[in-house]
Coordinates of C-alpha atoms and ligand atoms in Angstrom, one line a residue:
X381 CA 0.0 0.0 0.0
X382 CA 1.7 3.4 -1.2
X383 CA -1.1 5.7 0.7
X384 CA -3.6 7.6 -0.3
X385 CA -2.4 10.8 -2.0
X386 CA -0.1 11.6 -4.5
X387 CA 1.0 15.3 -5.5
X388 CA 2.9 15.8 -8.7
X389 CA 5.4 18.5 -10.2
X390 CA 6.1 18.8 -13.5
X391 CA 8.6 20.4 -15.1
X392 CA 9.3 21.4 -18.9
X393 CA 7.8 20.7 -22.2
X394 CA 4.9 19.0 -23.0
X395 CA 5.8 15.6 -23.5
X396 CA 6.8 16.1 -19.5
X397 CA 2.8 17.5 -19.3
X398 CA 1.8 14.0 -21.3
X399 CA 3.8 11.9 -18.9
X400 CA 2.5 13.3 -15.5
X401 CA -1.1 12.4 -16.7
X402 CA -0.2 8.9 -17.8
X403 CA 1.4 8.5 -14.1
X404 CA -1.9 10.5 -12.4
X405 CA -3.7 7.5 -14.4
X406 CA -1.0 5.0 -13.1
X407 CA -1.3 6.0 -9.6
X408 CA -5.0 6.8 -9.5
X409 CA -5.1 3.0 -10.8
X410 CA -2.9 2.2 -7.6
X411 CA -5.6 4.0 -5.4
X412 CA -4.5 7.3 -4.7
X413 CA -6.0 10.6 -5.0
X414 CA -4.2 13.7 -6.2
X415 CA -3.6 16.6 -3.4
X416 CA -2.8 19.8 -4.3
X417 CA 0.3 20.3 -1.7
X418 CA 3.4 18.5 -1.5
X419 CA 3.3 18.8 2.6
X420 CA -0.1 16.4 2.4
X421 CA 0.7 13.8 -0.2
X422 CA 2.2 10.2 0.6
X423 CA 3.8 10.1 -2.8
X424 CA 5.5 13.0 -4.4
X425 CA 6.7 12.8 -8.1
X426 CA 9.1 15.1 -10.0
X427 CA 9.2 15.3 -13.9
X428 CA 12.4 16.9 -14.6
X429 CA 14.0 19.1 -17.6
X430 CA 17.3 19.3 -17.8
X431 CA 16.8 21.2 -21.3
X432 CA 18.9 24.4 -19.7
X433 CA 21.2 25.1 -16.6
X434 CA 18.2 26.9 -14.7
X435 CA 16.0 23.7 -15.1
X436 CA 18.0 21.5 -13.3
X437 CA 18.7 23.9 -10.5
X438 CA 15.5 24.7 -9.8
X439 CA 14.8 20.8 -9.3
X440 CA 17.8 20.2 -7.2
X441 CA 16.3 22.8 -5.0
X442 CA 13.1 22.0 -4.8
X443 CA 13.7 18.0 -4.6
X444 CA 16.3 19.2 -1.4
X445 CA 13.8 21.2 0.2
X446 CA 11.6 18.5 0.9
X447 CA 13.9 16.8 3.6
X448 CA 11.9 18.9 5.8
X449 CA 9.2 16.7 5.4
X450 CA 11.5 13.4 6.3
X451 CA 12.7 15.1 9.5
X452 CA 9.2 16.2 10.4
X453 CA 8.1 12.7 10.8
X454 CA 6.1 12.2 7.8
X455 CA 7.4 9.6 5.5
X456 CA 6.3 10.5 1.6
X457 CA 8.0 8.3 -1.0
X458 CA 9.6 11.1 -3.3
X459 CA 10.3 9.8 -7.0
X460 CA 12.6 11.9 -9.3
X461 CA 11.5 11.5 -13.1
X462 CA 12.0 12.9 -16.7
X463 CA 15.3 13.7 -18.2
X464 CA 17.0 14.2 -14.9
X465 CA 16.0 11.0 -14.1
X466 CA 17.4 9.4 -17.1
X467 CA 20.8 11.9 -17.0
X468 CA 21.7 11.3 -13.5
X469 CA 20.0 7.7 -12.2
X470 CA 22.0 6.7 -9.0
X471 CA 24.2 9.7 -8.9
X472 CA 21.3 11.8 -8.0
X473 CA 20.0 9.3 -5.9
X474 CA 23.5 9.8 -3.9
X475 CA 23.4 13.5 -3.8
X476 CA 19.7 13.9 -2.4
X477 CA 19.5 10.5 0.0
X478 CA 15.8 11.2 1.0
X479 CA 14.9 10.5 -2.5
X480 CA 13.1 6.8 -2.6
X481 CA 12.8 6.0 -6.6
X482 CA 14.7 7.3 -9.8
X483 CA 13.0 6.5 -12.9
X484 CA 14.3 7.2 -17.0
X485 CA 12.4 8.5 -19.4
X486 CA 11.1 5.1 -20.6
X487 CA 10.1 3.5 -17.9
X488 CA 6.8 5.0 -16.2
X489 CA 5.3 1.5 -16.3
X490 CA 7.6 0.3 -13.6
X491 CA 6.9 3.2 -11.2
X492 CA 4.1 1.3 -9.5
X493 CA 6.4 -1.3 -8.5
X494 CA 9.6 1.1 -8.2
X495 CA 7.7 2.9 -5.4
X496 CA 6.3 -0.3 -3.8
X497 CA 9.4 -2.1 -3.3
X498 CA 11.4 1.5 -1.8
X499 CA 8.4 1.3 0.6
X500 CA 8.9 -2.5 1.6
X501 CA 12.6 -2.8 1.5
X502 CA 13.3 0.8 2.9
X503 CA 15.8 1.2 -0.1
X504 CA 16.4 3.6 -2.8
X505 CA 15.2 2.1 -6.1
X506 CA 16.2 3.2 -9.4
X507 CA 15.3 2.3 -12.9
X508 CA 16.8 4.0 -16.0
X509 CA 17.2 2.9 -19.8
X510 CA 20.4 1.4 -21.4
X511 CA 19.1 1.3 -24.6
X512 CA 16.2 3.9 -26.0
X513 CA 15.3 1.3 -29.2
X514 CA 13.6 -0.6 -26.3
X515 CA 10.8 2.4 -26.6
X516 CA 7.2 1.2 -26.9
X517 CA 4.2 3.1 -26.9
X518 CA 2.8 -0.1 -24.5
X519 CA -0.9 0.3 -23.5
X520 CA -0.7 2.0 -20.0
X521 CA -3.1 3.1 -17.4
X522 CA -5.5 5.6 -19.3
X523 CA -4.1 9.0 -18.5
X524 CA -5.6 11.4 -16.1
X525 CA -6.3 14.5 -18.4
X526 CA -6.0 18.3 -17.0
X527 CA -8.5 18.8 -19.4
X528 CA -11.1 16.4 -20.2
X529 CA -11.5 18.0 -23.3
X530 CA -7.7 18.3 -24.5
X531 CA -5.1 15.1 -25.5
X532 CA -2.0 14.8 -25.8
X533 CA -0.9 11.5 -28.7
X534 CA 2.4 11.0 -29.1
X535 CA 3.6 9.6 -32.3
X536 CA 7.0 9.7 -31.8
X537 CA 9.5 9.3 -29.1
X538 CA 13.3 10.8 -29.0
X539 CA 15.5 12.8 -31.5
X540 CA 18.0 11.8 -34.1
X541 CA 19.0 15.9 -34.8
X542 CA 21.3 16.1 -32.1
X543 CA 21.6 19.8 -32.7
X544 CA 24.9 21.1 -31.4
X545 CA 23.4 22.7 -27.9
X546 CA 20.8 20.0 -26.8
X547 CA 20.6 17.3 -24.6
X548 CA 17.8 15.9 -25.5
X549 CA 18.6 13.1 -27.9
X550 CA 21.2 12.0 -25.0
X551 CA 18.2 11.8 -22.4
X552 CA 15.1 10.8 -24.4
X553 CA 17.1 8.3 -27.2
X554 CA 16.8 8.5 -30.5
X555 CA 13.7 8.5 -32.8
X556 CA 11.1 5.7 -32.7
X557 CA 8.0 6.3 -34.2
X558 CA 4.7 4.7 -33.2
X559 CA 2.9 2.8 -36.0
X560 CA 0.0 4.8 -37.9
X561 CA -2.8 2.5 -37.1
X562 CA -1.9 2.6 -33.6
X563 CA -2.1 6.1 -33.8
X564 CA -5.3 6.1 -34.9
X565 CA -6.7 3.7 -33.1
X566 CA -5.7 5.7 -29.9
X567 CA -7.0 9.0 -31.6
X568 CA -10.7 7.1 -31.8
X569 CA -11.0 6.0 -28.6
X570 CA -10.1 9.9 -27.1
X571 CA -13.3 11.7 -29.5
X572 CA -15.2 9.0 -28.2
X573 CA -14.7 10.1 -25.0
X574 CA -15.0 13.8 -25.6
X575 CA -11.7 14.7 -26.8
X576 CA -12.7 17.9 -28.7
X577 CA -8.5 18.8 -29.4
X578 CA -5.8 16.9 -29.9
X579 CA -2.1 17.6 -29.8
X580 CA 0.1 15.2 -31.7
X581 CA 3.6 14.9 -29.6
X582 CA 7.2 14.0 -30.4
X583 CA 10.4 16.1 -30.6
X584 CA 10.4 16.3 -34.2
X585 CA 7.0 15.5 -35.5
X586 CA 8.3 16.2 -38.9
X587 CA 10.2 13.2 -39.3
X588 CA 7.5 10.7 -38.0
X589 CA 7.7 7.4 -40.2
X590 CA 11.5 8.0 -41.3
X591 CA 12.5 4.9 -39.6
X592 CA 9.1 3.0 -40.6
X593 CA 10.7 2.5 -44.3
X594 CA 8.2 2.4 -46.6
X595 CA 5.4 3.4 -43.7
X596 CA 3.0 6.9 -44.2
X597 CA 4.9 9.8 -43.5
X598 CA 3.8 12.9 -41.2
X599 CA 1.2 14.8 -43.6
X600 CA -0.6 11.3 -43.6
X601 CA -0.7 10.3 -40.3
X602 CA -2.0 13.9 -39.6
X603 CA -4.4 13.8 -42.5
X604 CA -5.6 9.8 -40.9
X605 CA -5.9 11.7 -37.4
X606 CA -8.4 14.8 -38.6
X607 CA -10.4 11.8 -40.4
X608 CA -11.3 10.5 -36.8
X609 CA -13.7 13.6 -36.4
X610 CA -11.5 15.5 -33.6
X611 CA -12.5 19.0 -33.7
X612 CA -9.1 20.7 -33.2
X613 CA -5.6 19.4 -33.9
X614 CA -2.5 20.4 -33.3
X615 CA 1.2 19.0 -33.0
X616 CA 4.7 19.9 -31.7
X617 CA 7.4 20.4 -32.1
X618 CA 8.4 20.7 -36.0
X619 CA 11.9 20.8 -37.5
X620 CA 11.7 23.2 -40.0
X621 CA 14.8 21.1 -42.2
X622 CA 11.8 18.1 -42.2
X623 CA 8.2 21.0 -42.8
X624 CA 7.4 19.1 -46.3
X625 CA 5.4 20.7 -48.9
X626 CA 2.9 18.0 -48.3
X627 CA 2.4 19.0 -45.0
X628 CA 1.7 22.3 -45.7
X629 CA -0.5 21.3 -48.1
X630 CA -2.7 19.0 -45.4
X631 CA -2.8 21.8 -42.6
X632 CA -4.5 24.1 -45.4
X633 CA -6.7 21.7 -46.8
X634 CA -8.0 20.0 -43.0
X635 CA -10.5 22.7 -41.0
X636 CA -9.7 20.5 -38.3
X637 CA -6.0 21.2 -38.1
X638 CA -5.1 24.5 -35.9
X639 CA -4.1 27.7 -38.1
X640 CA -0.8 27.4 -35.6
X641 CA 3.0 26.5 -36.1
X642 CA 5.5 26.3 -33.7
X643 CA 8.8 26.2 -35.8
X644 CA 11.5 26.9 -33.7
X645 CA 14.5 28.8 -35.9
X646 CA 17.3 28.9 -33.3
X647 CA 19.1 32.0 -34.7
X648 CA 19.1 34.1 -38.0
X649 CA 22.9 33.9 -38.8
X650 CA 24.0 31.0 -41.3
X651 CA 27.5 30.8 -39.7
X652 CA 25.3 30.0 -35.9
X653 CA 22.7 27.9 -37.5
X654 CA 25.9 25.6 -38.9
X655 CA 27.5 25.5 -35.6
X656 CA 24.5 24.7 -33.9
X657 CA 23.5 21.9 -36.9
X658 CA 20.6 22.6 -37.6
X659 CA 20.9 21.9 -41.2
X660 CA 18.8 25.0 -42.7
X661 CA 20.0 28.4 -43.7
X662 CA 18.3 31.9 -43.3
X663 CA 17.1 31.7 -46.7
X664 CA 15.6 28.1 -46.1
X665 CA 13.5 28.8 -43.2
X666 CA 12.6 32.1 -44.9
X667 CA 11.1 30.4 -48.0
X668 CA 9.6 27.7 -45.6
X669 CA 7.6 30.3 -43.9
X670 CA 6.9 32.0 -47.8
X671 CA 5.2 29.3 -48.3
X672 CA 3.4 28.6 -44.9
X673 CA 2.1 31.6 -45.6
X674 CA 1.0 31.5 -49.2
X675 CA -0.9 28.6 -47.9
X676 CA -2.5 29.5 -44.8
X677 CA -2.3 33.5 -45.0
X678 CA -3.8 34.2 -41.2
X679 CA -1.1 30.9 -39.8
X680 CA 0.1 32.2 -36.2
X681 CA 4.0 31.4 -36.1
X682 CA 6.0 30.9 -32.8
X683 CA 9.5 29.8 -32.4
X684 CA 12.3 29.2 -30.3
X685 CA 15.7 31.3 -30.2
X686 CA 18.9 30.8 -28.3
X687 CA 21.0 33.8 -27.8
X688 CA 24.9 34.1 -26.4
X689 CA 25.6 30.5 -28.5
X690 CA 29.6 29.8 -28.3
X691 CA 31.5 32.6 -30.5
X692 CA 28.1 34.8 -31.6
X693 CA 29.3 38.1 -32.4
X694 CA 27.5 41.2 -31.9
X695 CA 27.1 41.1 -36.0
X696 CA 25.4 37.7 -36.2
X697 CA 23.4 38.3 -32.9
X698 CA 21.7 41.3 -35.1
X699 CA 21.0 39.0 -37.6
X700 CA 18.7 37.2 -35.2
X701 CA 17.2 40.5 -34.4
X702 CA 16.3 41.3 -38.5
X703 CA 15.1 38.3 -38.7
X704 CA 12.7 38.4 -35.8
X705 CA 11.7 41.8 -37.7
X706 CA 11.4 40.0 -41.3
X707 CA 9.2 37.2 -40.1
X708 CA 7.2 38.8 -37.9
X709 CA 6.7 36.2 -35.1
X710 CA 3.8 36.2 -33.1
X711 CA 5.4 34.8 -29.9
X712 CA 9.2 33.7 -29.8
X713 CA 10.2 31.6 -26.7
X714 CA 14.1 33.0 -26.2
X715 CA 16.7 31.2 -23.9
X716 CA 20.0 32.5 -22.9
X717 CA 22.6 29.6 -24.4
X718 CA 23.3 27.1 -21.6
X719 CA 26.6 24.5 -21.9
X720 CA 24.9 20.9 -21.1
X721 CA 27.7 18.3 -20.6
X722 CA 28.4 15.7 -23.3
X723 CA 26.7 18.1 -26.0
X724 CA 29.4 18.9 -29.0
X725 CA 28.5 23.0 -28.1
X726 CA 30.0 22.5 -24.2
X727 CA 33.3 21.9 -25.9
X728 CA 33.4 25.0 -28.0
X729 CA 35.9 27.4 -27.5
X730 CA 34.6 31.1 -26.7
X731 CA 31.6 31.0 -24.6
X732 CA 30.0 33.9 -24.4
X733 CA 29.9 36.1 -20.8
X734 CA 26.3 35.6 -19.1
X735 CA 26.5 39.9 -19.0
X736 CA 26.8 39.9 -22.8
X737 CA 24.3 37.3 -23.5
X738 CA 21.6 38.6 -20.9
X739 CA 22.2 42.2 -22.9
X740 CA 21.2 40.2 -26.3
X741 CA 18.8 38.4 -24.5
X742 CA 16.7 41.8 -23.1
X743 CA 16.8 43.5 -26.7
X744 CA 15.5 40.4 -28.3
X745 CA 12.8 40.2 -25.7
X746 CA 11.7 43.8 -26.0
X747 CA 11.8 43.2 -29.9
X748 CA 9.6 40.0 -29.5
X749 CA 7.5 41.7 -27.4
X750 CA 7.0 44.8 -30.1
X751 CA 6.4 41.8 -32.6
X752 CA 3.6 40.0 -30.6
X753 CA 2.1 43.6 -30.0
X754 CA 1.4 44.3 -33.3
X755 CA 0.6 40.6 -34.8
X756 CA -2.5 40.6 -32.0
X757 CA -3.2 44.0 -32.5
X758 CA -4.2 43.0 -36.2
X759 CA -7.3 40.5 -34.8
X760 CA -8.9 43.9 -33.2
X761 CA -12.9 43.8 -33.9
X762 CA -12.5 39.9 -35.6
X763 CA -14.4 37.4 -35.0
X764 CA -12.3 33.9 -33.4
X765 CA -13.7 30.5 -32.3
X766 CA -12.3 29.7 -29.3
X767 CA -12.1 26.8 -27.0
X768 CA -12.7 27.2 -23.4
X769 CA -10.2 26.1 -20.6
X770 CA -11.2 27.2 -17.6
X771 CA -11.1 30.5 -15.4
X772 CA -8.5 32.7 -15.6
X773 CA -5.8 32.4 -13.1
X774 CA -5.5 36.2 -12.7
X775 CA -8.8 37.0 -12.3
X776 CA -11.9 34.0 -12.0
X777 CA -14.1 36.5 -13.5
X778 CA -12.1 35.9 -16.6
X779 CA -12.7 32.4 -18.8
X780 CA -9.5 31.6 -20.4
X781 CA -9.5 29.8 -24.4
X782 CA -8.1 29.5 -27.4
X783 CA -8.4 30.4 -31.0
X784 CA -8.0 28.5 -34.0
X785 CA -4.3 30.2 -34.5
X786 CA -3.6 29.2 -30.4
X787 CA -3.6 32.7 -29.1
X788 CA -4.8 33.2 -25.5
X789 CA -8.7 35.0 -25.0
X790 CA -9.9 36.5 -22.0
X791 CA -13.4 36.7 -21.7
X792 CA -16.0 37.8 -18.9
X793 CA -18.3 35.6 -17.9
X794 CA -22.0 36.9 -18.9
X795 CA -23.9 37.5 -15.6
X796 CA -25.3 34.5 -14.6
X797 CA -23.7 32.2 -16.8
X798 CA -21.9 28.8 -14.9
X799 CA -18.4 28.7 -16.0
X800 CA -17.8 25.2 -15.5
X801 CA -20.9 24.7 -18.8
X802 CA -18.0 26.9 -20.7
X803 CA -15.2 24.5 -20.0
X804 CA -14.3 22.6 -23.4
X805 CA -17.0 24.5 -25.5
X806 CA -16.1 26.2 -28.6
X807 CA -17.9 29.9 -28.8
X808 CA -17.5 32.4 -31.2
X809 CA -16.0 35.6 -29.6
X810 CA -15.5 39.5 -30.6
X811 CA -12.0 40.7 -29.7
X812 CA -12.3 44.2 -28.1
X813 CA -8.6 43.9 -26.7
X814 CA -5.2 43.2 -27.9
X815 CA -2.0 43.0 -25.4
X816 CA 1.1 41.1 -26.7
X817 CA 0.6 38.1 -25.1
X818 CA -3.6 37.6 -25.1
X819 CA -6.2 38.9 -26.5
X820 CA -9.4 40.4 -24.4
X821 CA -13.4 39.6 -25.9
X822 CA -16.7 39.3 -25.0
X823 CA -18.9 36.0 -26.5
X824 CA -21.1 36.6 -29.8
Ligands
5AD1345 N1 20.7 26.3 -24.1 C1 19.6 27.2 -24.3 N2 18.5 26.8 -24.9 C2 18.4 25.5 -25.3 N3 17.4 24.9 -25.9 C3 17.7 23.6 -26.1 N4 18.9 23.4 -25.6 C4 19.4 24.6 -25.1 C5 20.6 25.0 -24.5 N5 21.6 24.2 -24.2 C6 16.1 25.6 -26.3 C7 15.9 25.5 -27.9 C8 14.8 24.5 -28.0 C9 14.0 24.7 -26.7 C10 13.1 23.6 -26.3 O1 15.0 24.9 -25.7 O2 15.5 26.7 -28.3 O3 14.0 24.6 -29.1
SF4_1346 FE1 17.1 19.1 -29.5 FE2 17.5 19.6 -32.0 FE3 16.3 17.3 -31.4 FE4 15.0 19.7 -31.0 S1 15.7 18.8 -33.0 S2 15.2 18.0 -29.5 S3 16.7 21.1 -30.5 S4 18.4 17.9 -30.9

């Protein structure tokens, strides 16, 4: 018997947001209810990033800090997951001893039975991968959904880039991608059960089928999910060397699919992008946004950029900045570059002075932010379908949702309406407001 409650903490992307419902599902299976604070839970789990430097800390911290609860007489079994998990296994089991189970990024199933033997045998159980081919997509416990209304479906697990900077293929194992008709299958089963969006998950969605020779590719399989009746689908993350005319051609053509990319671009200097492998130029991901947008004229683009990468001069880091200003992004998620042992970029000569980079970083950001500004300012007085979440967390006045090109709406709840009959409904809304990260409207 593990308890009764379980309180998890989740940290990083969203195939870490996919995994922490597939273990609610796994431990709501083993009897235990979720609590909302750590101090009141039996079972504590961390997913971990270890993506960036700051990441990492922050779990080390955190994971630390609950000693107090040890020395307080409570016993919680405390189980450290994700990619720190995988990175560190029994080291990081030696350097926080209160920790009861370490578990890889493969191996949820066996958390059940990790936790239950640290709980007989009062010692420290860990359980990592060797070998990331082993992946299966193995029936587990159905997941326990934030939303009722949203899935995540992974299609593919681990990364075969290995992009200059990132840890990732080192942590999650290289590519594996999960057969179509599986796929499907799995897509079925979550409209039956009220699934009105779907977000298709691996770290290079792009490239699904590559190692399934002769198999569909990407546009299919997301062509063979919309065919299932979802109302909404997205995916992440794309690879803009792998963003094939075919796709394109499918998120036009399928009402279904969310007028949305996220296609990260790293930097805007050819020199960088080689050093950081990403196998594109400027000019590539420039004519692979020409002709995103010749296809889907209102698509909302995001992406990713790291400034302060090993040896970025002041020249090439203003080459990020014009391209910022050439695309016109409508939100850019921008990381200061941060050395992860064992990646090729650690070993680089020249790495930049955090002063310098945070400099970069603040410009960029304010530029984003002017970027964002004016993209939303454009959907003043439209009209958007948006899907409901939930209330705002600033202000429970506020229903949160979003539109068909992923942007966050604020809404007020018409007098007398019950919020909880908005949650997962898709309402037409007027936007009256535009900031640079939501939007502000009031229902048709
Ligand atoms: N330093 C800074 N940012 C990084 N990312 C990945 N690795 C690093 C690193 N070592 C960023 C990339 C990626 C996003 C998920 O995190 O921009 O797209
Ligand atoms: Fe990391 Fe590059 Fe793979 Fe993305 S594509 S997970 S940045 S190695």
């Amino acid at each position: 018997m593990l308890g009764r409650s379980y309180h998890i903490k989740t940290f990083g992307c969203q195939m870490n947001k996919y995994d922490s419902e597939r273990i609610a599902g796994l431990l709501e299976d083993a009897g235990l209810r979720a609590v909302d604070a750590p101090d009141d839970a039996d079972v504590i789990v961390f997913l971990t990033c270890c993506v960036r430097e700051g990441a990492d800390e922050r779990l080390y911290g955190q994971v630390a800090s609950l000693k107090r609860l040890k020395t307080a007489g409570k016993t919680p079994l405390i189980a450290v997951g994700g990619c720190i998990g995988q990175r560190d296994g029994e080291d990081l089991q030696k350097r926080i001893p209160h920790i009861d189970v370490v578990f890889g990024t493969h191996n949820l199933n066996e958390l059940v039975s990790l936790l239950q033997r640290a709980a007989a045998s009062k010692t420290p159980q860990v359980s990592r991968w060797e070998d990331s081919s082993a992946a299966d997509f193995e029936r587990l416990a159905p997941e326990l959904r934030e939303h009722p209304f949203h899935a995540w479906l992974p299609i593919s697990v681990g990364c075969n880039n290995f992009c200059s900077y990132c840890i990732v293929p080192y942590v999650r194992g290289r590519e594996v991608s999960r057969p179509l008709d599986e796929i499907v299958e799995a897509a079925r089963e979550l409209v039956a059960d009220g699934v009105r969006e779907i977000t298709l998950l691996g770290q290079n969605v792009n490239s699904y089928g590559r190692d399934r020779y002769g198999e569909p590719r990407f546009a299919e399989a997301l062509e063979a999910v919309a065919a299932c009746g979802v109302s909404r689908l997205g995916f992440a993350t794309s690879h803009p060397k792998d963003l094939s005319d075919a796709t394109i051609a499918v998120m036009a053509a399928t009402p279904a699919v969310l007028r949305y990319l996220h296609l990260p671009v790293q930097h805007g200097n050819d020199e960088v992008l080689a050093a950081m492998r990403r196998v594109y130029t400027r000019a590539q991901y420039l004519e692979r946004v020409g002709a995103l947008r010749a296809a889907i004229p209102d698509i909302t683009l995001s992406t990713d950029i790291i400034v302060g990468f090993p040896g970025e001069t002041e020249a090439q880091f203003e080459d990020t900045l014009d391209l910022v200003r050439q695309v016109g992004f409508d939100q850019a998620f921008t990381f200061i570059y941060s050395p992860r042992e064992g990646t090729r970029a650690a070993a680089l000569p020249d790495q930049i002075p955090h002063e310098l980079a945070l400099e970069r970083f603040e410009r960029l950001a304010a530029l984003v932010q002017t970027s964002a500004t004016e993209r939303n300012a454009a959907l003043q007085g439209s009209t958007q379908s948006v899907l409901f979440e939930g209330p705002s967390k600033r202000d429970p006045a506020l229903m949160t949702g979003r539109t068909r090109g992923y942007k966050l709406v604020h809404v007020p709840v018409p007098a007398g309406a019950d919020q909880s009959a908005l949650r997962g409904k898709e309402l037409l809304v007027r936007i009256t407001g535009t900031q640079a990260f939501y939007l502000q409207g009031t229902l048709e």
